């Protein structure tokens, strides 16, 4: 897959729980890393699901994104190699991060902490082309930190009833962050997940999303697949767990679409349409 013209930092966000944020983060990251680009995943969810799926230690006491947000350590000290690929690194989240949402409130530059930790120098040192930030299911300070640290937002949407509920709130938060803290932030990518071709509903959600978001929605849709949901139980991505499965192949296709867009992007990384005015 082509390396991007410029390093890309994507925040994977949706305050709705269980829509496939973590699954998409780890599998897209693994697909890119297995096809020639170096990727860093930042696990910004105290649940630590991305760390688990990438086979990275995240017991309490492990150097993690928490200490990096507090400025106690450099992100370099927390970045650990994933078992998924030698070109995939992960900054794990430990349970300590659960307190960060409240601890950050009283801190100086509380919205900029992750951006400061993900400095160009640190990312140069890690030699990464892509950074994916996996957000918790909320719009709190952790997610705001992720939105400030990235230029692009990737929103996974589950092909289910109520899928679009709450999306307006996410988009207006993105608008707020763009106007006050991070002018280059934009929704570059929408990924439809857990698509079940047997249901009419899945097609309805898909066409509604395409109507609203046009080309920002990837053509590839991730099917609902047991293999995808089993993989984290073995501390693996689905690409490692069952490379030939439909779930694995669809994540590779989605990653390729993302990479091809990245290769066409100009400085500032704005190939995707804007979502203002929704
Ligand atoms: P949270 O909001 O709790 O962080 P999330 O948005 O990160 O959740 P995931 O953890 O990625 O969502 O997925 C939720 C559940 O759905 C998990 O059990 C996961 O294994 C399962 N799942 C995700 N994608 C698929 C898929 N394509 N097919 C089947 N199961 C899936
Ligand atoms: Mg998650």
CSV table of N, CA and C in Angstrom, one decimal, residues 13 35 40 56 64 85 93 105 108-109 139 165 170 178 180 186 203 214 223 230-231 239:
chain,number,residue,atom,x,y,z
A,13,UNK,N,-13.5,7.8,16.3
A,13,UNK,CA,-14.4,8.3,17.3
A,13,UNK,C,-15.9,8.0,17.0
A,35,UNK,N,1.2,-4.3,5.0
A,35,UNK,CA,1.4,-3.9,3.6
A,35,UNK,C,2.4,-2.8,3.4
A,40,UNK,N,1.3,3.6,14.2
A,40,UNK,CA,1.2,3.7,15.6
A,40,UNK,C,-0.3,3.7,16.0
A,56,UNK,N,-0.4,-6.3,23.3
A,56,UNK,CA,0.5,-5.4,24.0
A,56,UNK,C,0.1,-5.4,25.5
A,64,UNK,N,2.3,3.9,30.0
A,64,UNK,CA,1.1,3.9,29.1
A,64,UNK,C,0.8,5.4,28.7
A,85,UNK,N,2.5,-7.2,13.9
A,85,UNK,CA,3.4,-6.8,12.8
A,85,UNK,C,4.6,-6.1,13.4
A,93,UNK,N,-3.2,1.5,26.9
A,93,UNK,CA,-4.0,2.2,28.0
A,93,UNK,C,-4.1,1.2,29.2
A,105,UNK,N,-9.1,17.8,34.1
A,105,UNK,CA,-9.9,19.0,34.2
A,105,UNK,C,-9.1,20.2,34.8
A,108,UNK,N,-3.2,22.5,33.2
A,108,UNK,CA,-2.9,23.5,32.2
A,108,UNK,C,-3.0,22.8,30.8
A,109,UNK,N,-3.6,23.5,29.8
A,109,UNK,CA,-3.7,23.0,28.4
A,109,UNK,C,-4.2,21.6,28.4
A,139,UNK,N,-17.8,11.7,24.8
A,139,UNK,CA,-17.3,12.9,24.2
A,139,UNK,C,-16.5,13.8,25.2
A,165,UNK,N,-28.3,8.0,15.3
A,165,UNK,CA,-28.6,8.8,16.5
A,165,UNK,C,-27.4,9.1,17.2
A,170,UNK,N,-21.8,14.2,17.8
A,170,UNK,CA,-20.4,14.0,17.5
A,170,UNK,C,-19.9,15.1,16.5
A,178,UNK,N,-12.9,22.2,15.9
A,178,UNK,CA,-12.3,22.8,14.7
A,178,UNK,C,-12.3,24.3,14.9
A,180,UNK,N,-12.4,26.2,17.6
A,180,UNK,CA,-11.7,26.8,18.8
A,180,UNK,C,-10.2,26.2,18.9
A,186,UNK,N,-11.1,17.5,10.3
A,186,UNK,CA,-12.2,17.2,9.4
A,186,UNK,C,-12.5,15.7,9.4
A,203,UNK,N,-29.1,-2.3,4.7
A,203,UNK,CA,-29.1,-1.5,3.4
A,203,UNK,C,-29.6,-0.1,3.6
A,214,UNK,N,-21.6,11.0,1.3
A,214,UNK,CA,-21.0,10.9,0.0
A,214,UNK,C,-19.8,10.1,0.0
A,223,UNK,N,-18.4,-6.7,7.0
A,223,UNK,CA,-19.5,-7.6,7.3
A,223,UNK,C,-19.5,-8.0,8.8
A,230,UNK,N,-14.1,-13.0,17.4
A,230,UNK,CA,-13.3,-14.0,18.2
A,230,UNK,C,-11.9,-13.6,18.3
A,231,UNK,N,-11.3,-12.9,17.3
A,231,UNK,CA,-9.9,-12.6,17.3
A,231,UNK,C,-9.3,-12.0,18.6
A,239,UNK,N,-6.7,-10.3,11.0
A,239,UNK,CA,-5.8,-10.6,10.0
A,239,UNK,C,-4.8,-11.7,10.4
